Amino acid sequence: MELSSRQLALKERAAAFSNGLLRKRGAEIDQSREYPFDVVEALKAERFMGMTIPKEYGGQGQSFLDTVLVIEEMARACTVSARIVVEANMGAISTVMAYGTDAQRRRAADLVLAGDKPAICITEPEAGSDASGMKTRADKRGNRYVLNGSKHWITGAGVSRLHLIFARVFDESGEELGVGGFLAVRGEAEGLRIGKRETTMGLCGMPEGELVFEDLEITPDMVLLPPSGFKRGFADLINAYNSQRVGAGTVAMGIAAGALEHAIEWVKTREQFGRPIGEFQGLQWMLADMQTQLTASRLMLHAAAASRGPGGSAFPDPTLAAQAKIFASEAAIKIVNDALQMFGARGYSRDFPLERMARDVRMFTIGGGTAQVLRTLVASKVLGWKLPQTRH
Ligand SMILES: CC(C)(COP(=O)(O)OP(=O)(O)OC[C@H]1O[C@@H](n2cnc3c(N)ncnc32)[C@H](O)[C@@H]1OP(=O)(O)O)[C@@H](O)C(=O)NCCC(=O)NCCSC(=O)CCS(=O)O
Ligand SMILES: Cc1cc2nc3c(=O)[nH]c(=O)nc-3n(C[C@H](O)[C@H](O)[C@H](O)COP(=O)(O)OP(=O)(O)OC[C@H]3O[C@@H](n4cnc5c(N)ncnc54)[C@H](O)[C@@H]3O)c2cc1C
């Protein structure tokens, strides 16, 4: 896909940001396991937070493809920063911009433009891949909803302010109405408790944690009503989530691009048997495969980012998003692993970036819909069949 001169300039600006601040901060953030508020300030100053927010709410009205160009550059050097850019432009914020009221959009835009990375709260201990089996409930009481339940593995738990919470909705008689989105701002919402933080293998500066809802009261202005109503609310909300699937796939692809760059530089300088190791065909063919997989991943992600789902959806096509995420996440794991191999023992050392990249990249066939579950979505489209995964 050919990029415009504006897009090329955007990519170049993101690359300069990444080569400057992030080259140094990537390893530091990994070691400290602290959320990088300093990087957020810099992202804000460069206007990479809230790029997709429409201009009338203070954003730039940029596209998901524009965001993808920025995410790749960030991920080459610092995965946590790239994930901040994903969530400050896709996922929850894009859902509010598409489905929210004017007041909700304004509120969410103000938070993100001030530096917040919103949290999207879907997964529960008993409802991971089977997200529609969620148990968190929102009970109508007068004109309010009262939320009870819990979520886990929520990216940004304890640092995000805006939360988009998926919950099963019940009316006052106890009848189930479907699934809705509920907005809560940490610090303002009584009944929103941050639970245990996970000790993760990678992406260490980004907290992943538990959220507990204890009679969390949601006022009518914070109910995000899906366009088809609660009955088909889950489908509408997960449709909006396709943007973040493309974002997550791009983080994986960006890590792979960074790892390949390191590998290319290394094989030209490291000598064995009196020659640069890049002169050995065994490594040349590995490099060729790595570049081929990277190029294919990038093309698929760009096509998915620029696509629109059925019915004039504001979000990427579900099948293209799934295919791109499956391919890019699996290819990235292999590319990073092969790059690490080219560094020999040094690849295994904390003094070099490859081991961090290998830990970070592993997440992307899991979070955002596992590679297996996304294959079922693609197979369903290929066959033209519904493929319910429950026994009955
Ligand atoms: C969708 C699933 C939870 C499977 O659930 P079900 O089998 O119960 O439901 P389906 O019949 O497949 O779907 C219900 C309804 O929704 C429509 N749908 C499903 N997926 C999409 C989609 N991607 N885009 C648009 N519409 C979609 C589907 O067509 C049905 O509509 P109709 O009733 O036919 O009209 C499961 O497949 C799934 O997606 N599980 C993964 C859950 C997930 O992705 N969680 C992510 C949590 S957030 C996160 O991990 C952040 C990480 S990050 O990188 O930042
Ligand atoms: C770093 C990270 C960040 C995350 N951030 C968020 C977040 O911000 N918000 C959020 O809501 N969630 C988040 N998640 C959770 C993520 O979405 C879930 O981990 C994911 O959906 C899988 O759920 P699970 O972990 O419960 O695995 P399970 O669903 O228990 O799956 C276990 C295994 O079984 C396989 N499996 C399950 N069902 C099927 C099937 N029908 N067919 C074939 N295979 C199947 C899976 O592919 C997997 O290999 C995050 C996860 C990670 C790792």
mmCIF file of C-alpha atoms and ligand atoms in Angstrom, residues 83 87 117-131 151-157 164 166 200 202-203 206-209 241 244-245 360 362-374 376 387-390, ligand 2:
data_model
loop_
_atom_site.group_PDB
_atom_site.id
_atom_site.type_symbol
_atom_site.label_atom_id
_atom_site.label_comp_id
_atom_site.label_asym_id
_atom_site.label_seq_id
_atom_site.Cartn_x
_atom_site.Cartn_y
_atom_site.Cartn_z
ATOM 1 C CA ARG A 83 1.227 -0.263 23.571
ATOM 2 C CA GLU A 87 -4.557 2.272 23.669
ATOM 3 C CA LYS A 117 -4.086 5.519 28.302
ATOM 4 C CA PRO A 118 -7.584 4.067 28.741
ATOM 5 C CA ALA A 119 -8.121 0.470 29.837
ATOM 6 C CA ILE A 120 -10.379 -1.996 28.048
ATOM 7 C CA CYS A 121 -11.895 -4.444 30.521
ATOM 8 C CA ILE A 122 -13.227 -7.636 28.966
ATOM 9 C CA THR A 123 -11.381 -10.687 30.348
ATOM 10 C CA GLU A 124 -12.418 -12.440 33.544
ATOM 11 C CA PRO A 125 -10.854 -15.369 35.372
ATOM 12 C CA GLU A 126 -13.539 -17.733 34.006
ATOM 13 C CA ALA A 127 -14.102 -15.905 30.701
ATOM 14 C CA GLY A 128 -10.962 -15.465 28.603
ATOM 15 C CA SER A 129 -11.361 -16.714 25.025
ATOM 16 C CA ASP A 130 -15.004 -17.287 25.894
ATOM 17 C CA ALA A 131 -15.428 -13.562 26.519
ATOM 18 C CA LYS A 151 -11.761 -8.583 35.477
ATOM 19 C CA HIS A 152 -8.149 -9.687 35.259
ATOM 20 C CA TRP A 153 -5.104 -9.129 33.045
ATOM 21 C CA ILE A 154 -6.247 -5.577 32.414
ATOM 22 C CA THR A 155 -3.522 -3.553 30.750
ATOM 23 C CA GLY A 156 -2.895 -0.374 32.687
ATOM 24 C CA ALA A 157 -4.620 -1.517 35.895
ATOM 25 C CA LEU A 164 -14.428 0.768 29.403
ATOM 26 C CA PHE A 166 -17.970 -4.886 29.378
ATOM 27 C CA THR A 200 4.742 -10.765 33.776
ATOM 28 C CA GLY A 202 7.738 -9.270 29.376
ATOM 29 C CA LEU A 203 6.243 -5.828 28.703
ATOM 30 C CA MET A 206 3.013 -1.974 31.761
ATOM 31 C CA PRO A 207 0.928 -3.123 34.718
ATOM 32 C CA GLU A 208 -1.380 -6.037 34.012
ATOM 33 C CA GLY A 209 -3.822 -6.478 36.832
ATOM 34 C CA TYR A 241 -12.210 -3.975 19.388
ATOM 35 C CA GLN A 244 -6.965 -2.799 18.848
ATOM 36 C CA ARG A 245 -6.337 -6.215 17.284
ATOM 37 C CA ASP A 360 7.941 -8.912 25.011
ATOM 38 C CA ARG A 362 5.608 -13.631 23.210
ATOM 39 C CA MET A 363 2.396 -12.006 24.410
ATOM 40 C CA PHE A 364 0.896 -11.204 21.047
ATOM 41 C CA THR A 365 -0.445 -14.656 20.167
ATOM 42 C CA ILE A 366 -2.293 -14.550 23.526
ATOM 43 C CA GLY A 367 -3.610 -11.057 24.364
ATOM 44 C CA GLY A 368 -6.259 -9.517 22.129
ATOM 45 C CA GLY A 369 -7.739 -12.902 21.181
ATOM 46 C CA THR A 370 -5.466 -15.957 20.980
ATOM 47 C CA ALA A 371 -4.144 -17.181 17.629
ATOM 48 C CA GLN A 372 -6.398 -20.253 17.981
ATOM 49 C CA VAL A 373 -9.586 -18.310 18.673
ATOM 50 C CA LEU A 374 -8.848 -15.890 15.833
ATOM 51 C CA THR A 376 -11.873 -19.970 14.356
ATOM 52 C CA LEU A 387 -18.870 -22.123 14.579
ATOM 53 C CA PRO A 388 -20.171 -22.063 18.168
ATOM 54 C CA GLN A 389 -17.516 -23.433 20.497
ATOM 55 C CA THR A 390 -19.833 -24.580 23.288
HETATM 56 C C1 LIG B 2 -0.075 -9.098 28.293
HETATM 57 C C2 LIG B 2 -1.562 -9.282 28.245
HETATM 58 C C3 LIG B 2 -2.380 -8.165 28.238
HETATM 59 C C4 LIG B 2 -3.770 -8.312 28.263
HETATM 60 N N1 LIG B 2 -4.554 -7.192 28.310
HETATM 61 C C5 LIG B 2 -5.893 -7.320 28.427
HETATM 62 C C6 LIG B 2 -6.720 -6.152 28.574
HETATM 63 O O1 LIG B 2 -6.243 -5.015 28.589
HETATM 64 N N2 LIG B 2 -8.048 -6.330 28.699
HETATM 65 C C7 LIG B 2 -8.622 -7.555 28.701
HETATM 66 O O2 LIG B 2 -9.828 -7.623 28.810
HETATM 67 N N3 LIG B 2 -7.868 -8.682 28.574
HETATM 68 C C8 LIG B 2 -6.520 -8.589 28.446
HETATM 69 N N4 LIG B 2 -5.733 -9.708 28.327
HETATM 70 C C9 LIG B 2 -6.357 -11.021 28.411
HETATM 71 C C10 LIG B 2 -6.423 -11.734 27.074
HETATM 72 O O3 LIG B 2 -7.381 -11.171 26.243
HETATM 73 C C11 LIG B 2 -6.714 -13.202 27.354
HETATM 74 O O4 LIG B 2 -5.552 -13.727 27.956
HETATM 75 C C12 LIG B 2 -7.048 -13.992 26.099
HETATM 76 O O5 LIG B 2 -8.268 -13.571 25.556
HETATM 77 C C13 LIG B 2 -7.086 -15.511 26.381
HETATM 78 O O6 LIG B 2 -7.822 -15.805 27.512
HETATM 79 P P1 LIG B 2 -7.205 -16.769 28.668
HETATM 80 O O7 LIG B 2 -5.891 -16.204 29.054
HETATM 81 O O8 LIG B 2 -8.230 -16.902 29.721
HETATM 82 O O9 LIG B 2 -6.935 -18.134 27.958
HETATM 83 P P2 LIG B 2 -7.988 -19.320 27.709
HETATM 84 O O10 LIG B 2 -9.183 -18.778 27.059
HETATM 85 O O11 LIG B 2 -8.139 -20.087 28.965
HETATM 86 O O12 LIG B 2 -7.212 -20.199 26.654
HETATM 87 C C14 LIG B 2 -6.219 -21.157 27.019
HETATM 88 C C15 LIG B 2 -5.764 -21.863 25.750
HETATM 89 O O13 LIG B 2 -6.864 -22.552 25.152
HETATM 90 C C16 LIG B 2 -7.034 -22.141 23.811
HETATM 91 N N5 LIG B 2 -8.464 -22.127 23.485
HETATM 92 C C17 LIG B 2 -9.490 -21.626 24.228
HETATM 93 N N6 LIG B 2 -10.644 -21.766 23.582
HETATM 94 C C18 LIG B 2 -10.363 -22.347 22.401
HETATM 95 C C19 LIG B 2 -11.141 -22.743 21.279
HETATM 96 N N7 LIG B 2 -12.445 -22.565 21.247
HETATM 97 N N8 LIG B 2 -10.499 -23.324 20.232
HETATM 98 C C20 LIG B 2 -9.137 -23.513 20.254
HETATM 99 N N9 LIG B 2 -8.369 -23.151 21.291
HETATM 100 C C21 LIG B 2 -8.964 -22.586 22.344
HETATM 101 C C22 LIG B 2 -6.419 -20.745 23.738
HETATM 102 O O14 LIG B 2 -6.037 -20.399 22.432
HETATM 103 C C23 LIG B 2 -5.234 -20.900 24.686
HETATM 104 O O15 LIG B 2 -4.172 -21.465 24.006
HETATM 105 C C24 LIG B 2 -4.338 -9.596 28.261
HETATM 106 C C25 LIG B 2 -3.504 -10.716 28.223
HETATM 107 C C26 LIG B 2 -2.126 -10.573 28.207
HETATM 108 C C27 LIG B 2 -1.257 -11.780 28.178
#
